[in-house]
């Protein structure tokens, strides 16, 4: 590939990977089954779009199946939510380039729930940290955080430098986390991910979660992992009796003595909600997102919202994948939700929708969400995030008030 | 300081080879983590996250020093995009970094180093003059204040 026989795009992709691999002292490369590529226009803007077009002009073609992560624009509803018109244009440029390279334009951050199951022991090059932590922890597959340019390169070469979470030794637990709490719902599990993540705050640390009452649903694990990755930049966790490399605590640690022991109870989770202090009683926005909602989560919201109507001065958004959106329409959930005024957006995630401009253009400031991950990220975009359990978010959407 | 002093450096940090070209400039040091998505106003070149210890400060024409990388994957595209507008920091130094920062630095051709001895975020002070030599794994420090 380095001699250019496979084209300039593949050569430059491999050169890029060699630089990264040398930095992390990778000894060789490992073939991957799929790449998952974050390519939202909010990150790429014109420079990234031009970079992709340059790759297309060098005949770039993906050698392994490559899926795309949640984007900035739902083309059918961009006007409705008032995005500036530059974003559909940028999104189209980027998607056209990736389409011509042969990507599957799935635009989802829950590819593992709808598109591509990570399998035990296989190597992947996934981006979006929520997808990586799921693949490593729940699937037992092997991936580092492959940010957009890196997943692009991996899709083109079909391999990645072998370091980090591709190596068995890196996958062993290093910190033990005792959890004495019965957790229910995406917010509570996201809160636990936040508490652990901000305590660890290190890509190379692997927590092992231990607790008798831990029996999460897949959606709850999704929320936990995405939050842990967001607050801690953590790429893998074990949960004893739940995840496949932790049938026992001894298996998870593999003979390593825990460097630290942490413990959390229900009290700390309740206190965490209270750390997010509303500046105003009024909710400008209520957002269910990050990660995109599954069909079961949308179904749950439709049951909570049925027969209600939204407060006219509070905008309420759900983001999901196109697949779950289609199923939600077929099952009548969309109709229930949309008849109350909820807007369901597909193929996007709120924090990549140029939220700073939405704040400027519509005066949004106080944002209520049951996503711990969104509450973390959105603080950098000029918002006052208020992280609350799902039922409180629903109440805020209906009354316009934040009850606590 | 606006250029490398004539005198020898006060301290030299050493470690593994980094990525990117050599660079010199003033340090801006944080005790928090770093993510371009979570922390920056990329249009205007300053730290926008209110809870960040560098909130309100410009990162332009500075070498940034953090104990750790944080957050997600967006920083890599963002570094390239900021560099294309001459709105990227001069370089990045971490206690320990993650792959996202390295992938972004390689694409943007920004210097990045980590795992230096002694730990850079404990050694370097805001305003110190730095020379980063990623290939040699060395950072020379001239103190802003010799107190």
PDB file of N, CA and C in Angstrom, chain A residues 164-226:
ATOM      1  N   UNK A 164      -3.088  -0.628  22.467  1.00  0.00           N
ATOM      2  CA  UNK A 164      -4.248  -0.338  23.320  1.00  0.00           C
ATOM      3  C   UNK A 164      -5.184  -1.526  23.431  1.00  0.00           C
ATOM      4  N   UNK A 165      -6.464  -1.302  23.147  1.00  0.00           N
ATOM      5  CA  UNK A 165      -7.499  -2.307  23.427  1.00  0.00           C
ATOM      6  C   UNK A 165      -7.513  -3.472  22.442  1.00  0.00           C
ATOM      7  N   UNK A 166      -6.590  -3.479  21.480  1.00  0.00           N
ATOM      8  CA  UNK A 166      -6.404  -4.683  20.655  1.00  0.00           C
ATOM      9  C   UNK A 166      -5.547  -5.716  21.384  1.00  0.00           C
ATOM     10  N   UNK A 167      -4.875  -5.293  22.451  1.00  0.00           N
ATOM     11  CA  UNK A 167      -3.959  -6.178  23.182  1.00  0.00           C
ATOM     12  C   UNK A 167      -4.649  -6.728  24.432  1.00  0.00           C
ATOM     13  N   UNK A 168      -4.568  -8.047  24.662  1.00  0.00           N
ATOM     14  CA  UNK A 168      -5.254  -8.639  25.821  1.00  0.00           C
ATOM     15  C   UNK A 168      -4.889  -7.972  27.147  1.00  0.00           C
ATOM     16  N   UNK A 169      -3.628  -7.611  27.332  1.00  0.00           N
ATOM     17  CA  UNK A 169      -3.190  -7.074  28.619  1.00  0.00           C
ATOM     18  C   UNK A 169      -3.875  -5.750  28.946  1.00  0.00           C
ATOM     19  N   UNK A 170      -4.119  -4.933  27.916  1.00  0.00           N
ATOM     20  CA  UNK A 170      -4.753  -3.619  28.142  1.00  0.00           C
ATOM     21  C   UNK A 170      -6.213  -3.769  28.576  1.00  0.00           C
ATOM     22  N   UNK A 171      -6.787  -4.942  28.319  1.00  0.00           N
ATOM     23  CA  UNK A 171      -8.226  -5.131  28.557  1.00  0.00           C
ATOM     24  C   UNK A 171      -8.538  -5.585  29.984  1.00  0.00           C
ATOM     25  N   UNK A 172      -7.509  -5.855  30.757  1.00  0.00           N
ATOM     26  CA  UNK A 172      -7.746  -6.295  32.134  1.00  0.00           C
ATOM     27  C   UNK A 172      -8.143  -5.099  33.006  1.00  0.00           C
ATOM     28  N   UNK A 173      -8.995  -5.394  33.999  1.00  0.00           N
ATOM     29  CA  UNK A 173      -9.436  -4.326  34.898  1.00  0.00           C
ATOM     30  C   UNK A 173      -8.273  -3.830  35.742  1.00  0.00           C
ATOM     31  N   UNK A 174      -8.314  -2.521  36.058  1.00  0.00           N
ATOM     32  CA  UNK A 174      -7.271  -1.935  36.910  1.00  0.00           C
ATOM     33  C   UNK A 174      -7.846  -1.232  38.137  1.00  0.00           C
ATOM     34  N   UNK A 175      -9.141  -0.946  38.110  1.00  0.00           N
ATOM     35  CA  UNK A 175      -9.784  -0.270  39.247  1.00  0.00           C
ATOM     36  C   UNK A 175     -11.079  -1.011  39.572  1.00  0.00           C
ATOM     37  N   UNK A 176     -11.339  -1.214  40.879  1.00  0.00           N
ATOM     38  CA  UNK A 176     -12.573  -1.888  41.287  1.00  0.00           C
ATOM     39  C   UNK A 176     -13.581  -0.841  41.776  1.00  0.00           C
ATOM     40  N   UNK A 177     -14.801  -0.965  41.286  1.00  0.00           N
ATOM     41  CA  UNK A 177     -15.849  -0.007  41.652  1.00  0.00           C
ATOM     42  C   UNK A 177     -17.022  -0.772  42.248  1.00  0.00           C
ATOM     43  N   UNK A 178     -17.254  -0.570  43.541  1.00  0.00           N
ATOM     44  CA  UNK A 178     -18.391  -1.201  44.219  1.00  0.00           C
ATOM     45  C   UNK A 178     -19.611  -0.307  44.049  1.00  0.00           C
ATOM     46  N   UNK A 179     -20.692  -0.889  43.623  1.00  0.00           N
ATOM     47  CA  UNK A 179     -21.931  -0.112  43.478  1.00  0.00           C
ATOM     48  C   UNK A 179     -23.001  -0.757  44.328  1.00  0.00           C
ATOM     49  N   UNK A 180     -23.479   0.017  45.316  1.00  0.00           N
ATOM     50  CA  UNK A 180     -24.542  -0.455  46.190  1.00  0.00           C
ATOM     51  C   UNK A 180     -25.778   0.392  45.911  1.00  0.00           C
ATOM     52  N   UNK A 181     -26.481   0.024  44.855  1.00  0.00           N
ATOM     53  CA  UNK A 181     -27.649   0.817  44.449  1.00  0.00           C
ATOM     54  C   UNK A 181     -28.476  -0.019  43.490  1.00  0.00           C
ATOM     55  N   UNK A 182     -29.768   0.159  43.569  1.00  0.00           N
ATOM     56  CA  UNK A 182     -30.651  -0.424  42.555  1.00  0.00           C
ATOM     57  C   UNK A 182     -30.943   0.688  41.551  1.00  0.00           C
ATOM     58  N   UNK A 183     -30.447   0.510  40.340  1.00  0.00           N
ATOM     59  CA  UNK A 183     -30.540   1.579  39.352  1.00  0.00           C
ATOM     60  C   UNK A 183     -31.581   1.236  38.305  1.00  0.00           C
ATOM     61  N   UNK A 184     -32.432   2.209  38.003  1.00  0.00           N
ATOM     62  CA  UNK A 184     -33.436   2.004  36.972  1.00  0.00           C
ATOM     63  C   UNK A 184     -33.441   3.200  36.029  1.00  0.00           C
ATOM     64  N   UNK A 185     -33.412   2.917  34.757  1.00  0.00           N
ATOM     65  CA  UNK A 185     -33.584   3.964  33.761  1.00  0.00           C
ATOM     66  C   UNK A 185     -32.276   4.517  33.227  1.00  0.00           C
ATOM     67  N   UNK A 186     -32.387   5.167  32.065  1.00  0.00           N
ATOM     68  CA  UNK A 186     -31.171   5.640  31.394  1.00  0.00           C
ATOM     69  C   UNK A 186     -30.486   6.753  32.183  1.00  0.00           C
ATOM     70  N   UNK A 187     -31.263   7.557  32.899  1.00  0.00           N
ATOM     71  CA  UNK A 187     -30.626   8.654  33.643  1.00  0.00           C
ATOM     72  C   UNK A 187     -29.795   8.111  34.803  1.00  0.00           C
ATOM     73  N   UNK A 188     -30.357   7.192  35.563  1.00  0.00           N
ATOM     74  CA  UNK A 188     -29.624   6.657  36.721  1.00  0.00           C
ATOM     75  C   UNK A 188     -28.346   5.948  36.273  1.00  0.00           C
ATOM     76  N   UNK A 189     -28.441   5.180  35.202  1.00  0.00           N
ATOM     77  CA  UNK A 189     -27.237   4.498  34.716  1.00  0.00           C
ATOM     78  C   UNK A 189     -26.228   5.482  34.124  1.00  0.00           C
ATOM     79  N   UNK A 190     -26.748   6.526  33.477  1.00  0.00           N
ATOM     80  CA  UNK A 190     -25.855   7.581  32.984  1.00  0.00           C
ATOM     81  C   UNK A 190     -25.172   8.296  34.138  1.00  0.00           C
ATOM     82  N   UNK A 191     -25.921   8.476  35.226  1.00  0.00           N
ATOM     83  CA  UNK A 191     -25.345   9.137  36.407  1.00  0.00           C
ATOM     84  C   UNK A 191     -24.191   8.301  36.970  1.00  0.00           C
ATOM     85  N   UNK A 192     -24.387   6.996  37.021  1.00  0.00           N
ATOM     86  CA  UNK A 192     -23.292   6.147  37.507  1.00  0.00           C
ATOM     87  C   UNK A 192     -22.073   6.257  36.588  1.00  0.00           C
ATOM     88  N   UNK A 193     -22.310   6.278  35.290  1.00  0.00           N
ATOM     89  CA  UNK A 193     -21.194   6.456  34.338  1.00  0.00           C
ATOM     90  C   UNK A 193     -20.468   7.762  34.567  1.00  0.00           C
ATOM     91  N   UNK A 194     -21.213   8.806  34.875  1.00  0.00           N
ATOM     92  CA  UNK A 194     -20.617  10.116  35.164  1.00  0.00           C
ATOM     93  C   UNK A 194     -19.749  10.058  36.416  1.00  0.00           C
ATOM     94  N   UNK A 195     -20.298   9.481  37.480  1.00  0.00           N
ATOM     95  CA  UNK A 195     -19.565   9.446  38.758  1.00  0.00           C
ATOM     96  C   UNK A 195     -18.250   8.679  38.601  1.00  0.00           C
ATOM     97  N   UNK A 196     -18.310   7.550  37.920  1.00  0.00           N
ATOM     98  CA  UNK A 196     -17.083   6.754  37.747  1.00  0.00           C
ATOM     99  C   UNK A 196     -16.137   7.443  36.767  1.00  0.00           C
ATOM    100  N   UNK A 197     -16.696   7.924  35.673  1.00  0.00           N
ATOM    101  CA  UNK A 197     -15.856   8.503  34.619  1.00  0.00           C
ATOM    102  C   UNK A 197     -15.058   9.698  35.090  1.00  0.00           C
ATOM    103  N   UNK A 198     -15.708  10.591  35.802  1.00  0.00           N
ATOM    104  CA  UNK A 198     -14.963  11.803  36.187  1.00  0.00           C
ATOM    105  C   UNK A 198     -13.954  11.514  37.284  1.00  0.00           C
ATOM    106  N   UNK A 199     -14.161  10.416  38.002  1.00  0.00           N
ATOM    107  CA  UNK A 199     -13.166  10.006  38.993  1.00  0.00           C
ATOM    108  C   UNK A 199     -11.924   9.414  38.304  1.00  0.00           C
ATOM    109  N   UNK A 200     -12.127   8.672  37.227  1.00  0.00           N
ATOM    110  CA  UNK A 200     -10.997   7.991  36.556  1.00  0.00           C
ATOM    111  C   UNK A 200     -10.316   8.926  35.563  1.00  0.00           C
ATOM    112  N   UNK A 201     -11.104   9.460  34.653  1.00  0.00           N
ATOM    113  CA  UNK A 201     -10.614  10.407  33.654  1.00  0.00           C
ATOM    114  C   UNK A 201      -9.318   9.965  32.994  1.00  0.00           C
ATOM    115  N   UNK A 202      -9.307   8.759  32.471  1.00  0.00           N
ATOM    116  CA  UNK A 202      -8.091   8.244  31.824  1.00  0.00           C
ATOM    117  C   UNK A 202      -8.471   7.134  30.851  1.00  0.00           C
ATOM    118  N   UNK A 203      -8.056   7.318  29.610  1.00  0.00           N
ATOM    119  CA  UNK A 203      -8.337   6.338  28.554  1.00  0.00           C
ATOM    120  C   UNK A 203      -7.792   4.958  28.887  1.00  0.00           C
ATOM    121  N   UNK A 204      -6.709   4.885  29.629  1.00  0.00           N
ATOM    122  CA  UNK A 204      -5.988   3.621  29.805  1.00  0.00           C
ATOM    123  C   UNK A 204      -6.425   2.867  31.058  1.00  0.00           C
ATOM    124  N   UNK A 205      -7.378   3.433  31.817  1.00  0.00           N
ATOM    125  CA  UNK A 205      -7.884   2.777  33.020  1.00  0.00           C
ATOM    126  C   UNK A 205      -9.144   1.972  32.684  1.00  0.00           C
ATOM    127  N   UNK A 206      -9.222   0.744  33.195  1.00  0.00           N
ATOM    128  CA  UNK A 206     -10.384  -0.118  32.941  1.00  0.00           C
ATOM    129  C   UNK A 206     -11.069  -0.415  34.275  1.00  0.00           C
ATOM    130  N   UNK A 207     -12.245   0.152  34.503  1.00  0.00           N
ATOM    131  CA  UNK A 207     -12.942  -0.142  35.755  1.00  0.00           C
ATOM    132  C   UNK A 207     -13.686  -1.475  35.688  1.00  0.00           C
ATOM    133  N   UNK A 208     -13.747  -2.138  36.834  1.00  0.00           N
ATOM    134  CA  UNK A 208     -14.543  -3.345  36.966  1.00  0.00           C
ATOM    135  C   UNK A 208     -15.669  -3.032  37.959  1.00  0.00           C
ATOM    136  N   UNK A 209     -16.891  -3.096  37.506  1.00  0.00           N
ATOM    137  CA  UNK A 209     -18.038  -2.717  38.331  1.00  0.00           C
ATOM    138  C   UNK A 209     -18.544  -3.971  39.037  1.00  0.00           C
ATOM    139  N   UNK A 210     -18.662  -3.867  40.350  1.00  0.00           N
ATOM    140  CA  UNK A 210     -19.079  -4.994  41.170  1.00  0.00           C
ATOM    141  C   UNK A 210     -20.296  -4.573  41.987  1.00  0.00           C
ATOM    142  N   UNK A 211     -21.344  -5.378  41.968  1.00  0.00           N
ATOM    143  CA  UNK A 211     -22.514  -5.038  42.784  1.00  0.00           C
ATOM    144  C   UNK A 211     -23.571  -6.110  42.630  1.00  0.00           C
ATOM    145  N   UNK A 212     -24.221  -6.435  43.739  1.00  0.00           N
ATOM    146  CA  UNK A 212     -25.168  -7.548  43.702  1.00  0.00           C
ATOM    147  C   UNK A 212     -26.411  -7.245  42.885  1.00  0.00           C
ATOM    148  N   UNK A 213     -26.820  -5.982  42.904  1.00  0.00           N
ATOM    149  CA  UNK A 213     -28.116  -5.653  42.310  1.00  0.00           C
ATOM    150  C   UNK A 213     -28.004  -5.205  40.848  1.00  0.00           C
ATOM    151  N   UNK A 214     -26.845  -5.382  40.243  1.00  0.00           N
ATOM    152  CA  UNK A 214     -26.638  -4.822  38.904  1.00  0.00           C
ATOM    153  C   UNK A 214     -27.206  -5.745  37.836  1.00  0.00           C
ATOM    154  N   UNK A 215     -28.272  -5.332  37.232  1.00  0.00           N
ATOM    155  CA  UNK A 215     -28.880  -6.133  36.172  1.00  0.00           C
ATOM    156  C   UNK A 215     -29.430  -5.170  35.119  1.00  0.00           C
ATOM    157  N   UNK A 216     -28.551  -4.482  34.388  1.00  0.00           N
ATOM    158  CA  UNK A 216     -29.012  -3.448  33.458  1.00  0.00           C
ATOM    159  C   UNK A 216     -29.651  -4.050  32.202  1.00  0.00           C
ATOM    160  N   UNK A 217     -30.557  -3.281  31.613  1.00  0.00           N
ATOM    161  CA  UNK A 217     -31.056  -3.607  30.270  1.00  0.00           C
ATOM    162  C   UNK A 217     -30.010  -3.131  29.260  1.00  0.00           C
ATOM    163  N   UNK A 218     -30.098  -3.595  28.018  1.00  0.00           N
ATOM    164  CA  UNK A 218     -29.164  -3.066  27.000  1.00  0.00           C
ATOM    165  C   UNK A 218     -29.223  -1.543  26.880  1.00  0.00           C
ATOM    166  N   UNK A 219     -30.412  -0.960  26.939  1.00  0.00           N
ATOM    167  CA  UNK A 219     -30.493   0.503  26.838  1.00  0.00           C
ATOM    168  C   UNK A 219     -29.830   1.187  28.032  1.00  0.00           C
ATOM    169  N   UNK A 220     -29.959   0.577  29.195  1.00  0.00           N
ATOM    170  CA  UNK A 220     -29.304   1.152  30.380  1.00  0.00           C
ATOM    171  C   UNK A 220     -27.780   1.025  30.267  1.00  0.00           C
ATOM    172  N   UNK A 221     -27.312  -0.098  29.758  1.00  0.00           N
ATOM    173  CA  UNK A 221     -25.858  -0.258  29.550  1.00  0.00           C
ATOM    174  C   UNK A 221     -25.352   0.722  28.507  1.00  0.00           C
ATOM    175  N   UNK A 222     -26.156   0.962  27.497  1.00  0.00           N
ATOM    176  CA  UNK A 222     -25.819   1.944  26.458  1.00  0.00           C
ATOM    177  C   UNK A 222     -25.611   3.316  27.085  1.00  0.00           C
ATOM    178  N   UNK A 223     -26.537   3.699  27.957  1.00  0.00           N
ATOM    179  CA  UNK A 223     -26.459   4.995  28.622  1.00  0.00           C
ATOM    180  C   UNK A 223     -25.254   5.063  29.565  1.00  0.00           C
ATOM    181  N   UNK A 224     -25.050   3.978  30.302  1.00  0.00           N
ATOM    182  CA  UNK A 224     -23.915   3.913  31.228  1.00  0.00           C
ATOM    183  C   UNK A 224     -22.589   4.063  30.473  1.00  0.00           C
ATOM    184  N   UNK A 225     -22.433   3.268  29.423  1.00  0.00           N
ATOM    185  CA  UNK A 225     -21.166   3.275  28.682  1.00  0.00           C
ATOM    186  C   UNK A 225     -20.897   4.620  28.035  1.00  0.00           C
ATOM    187  N   UNK A 226     -21.922   5.192  27.416  1.00  0.00           N
ATOM    188  CA  UNK A 226     -21.730   6.475  26.732  1.00  0.00           C
ATOM    189  C   UNK A 226     -21.329   7.558  27.742  1.00  0.00           C
TER     190      UNK A 226
END
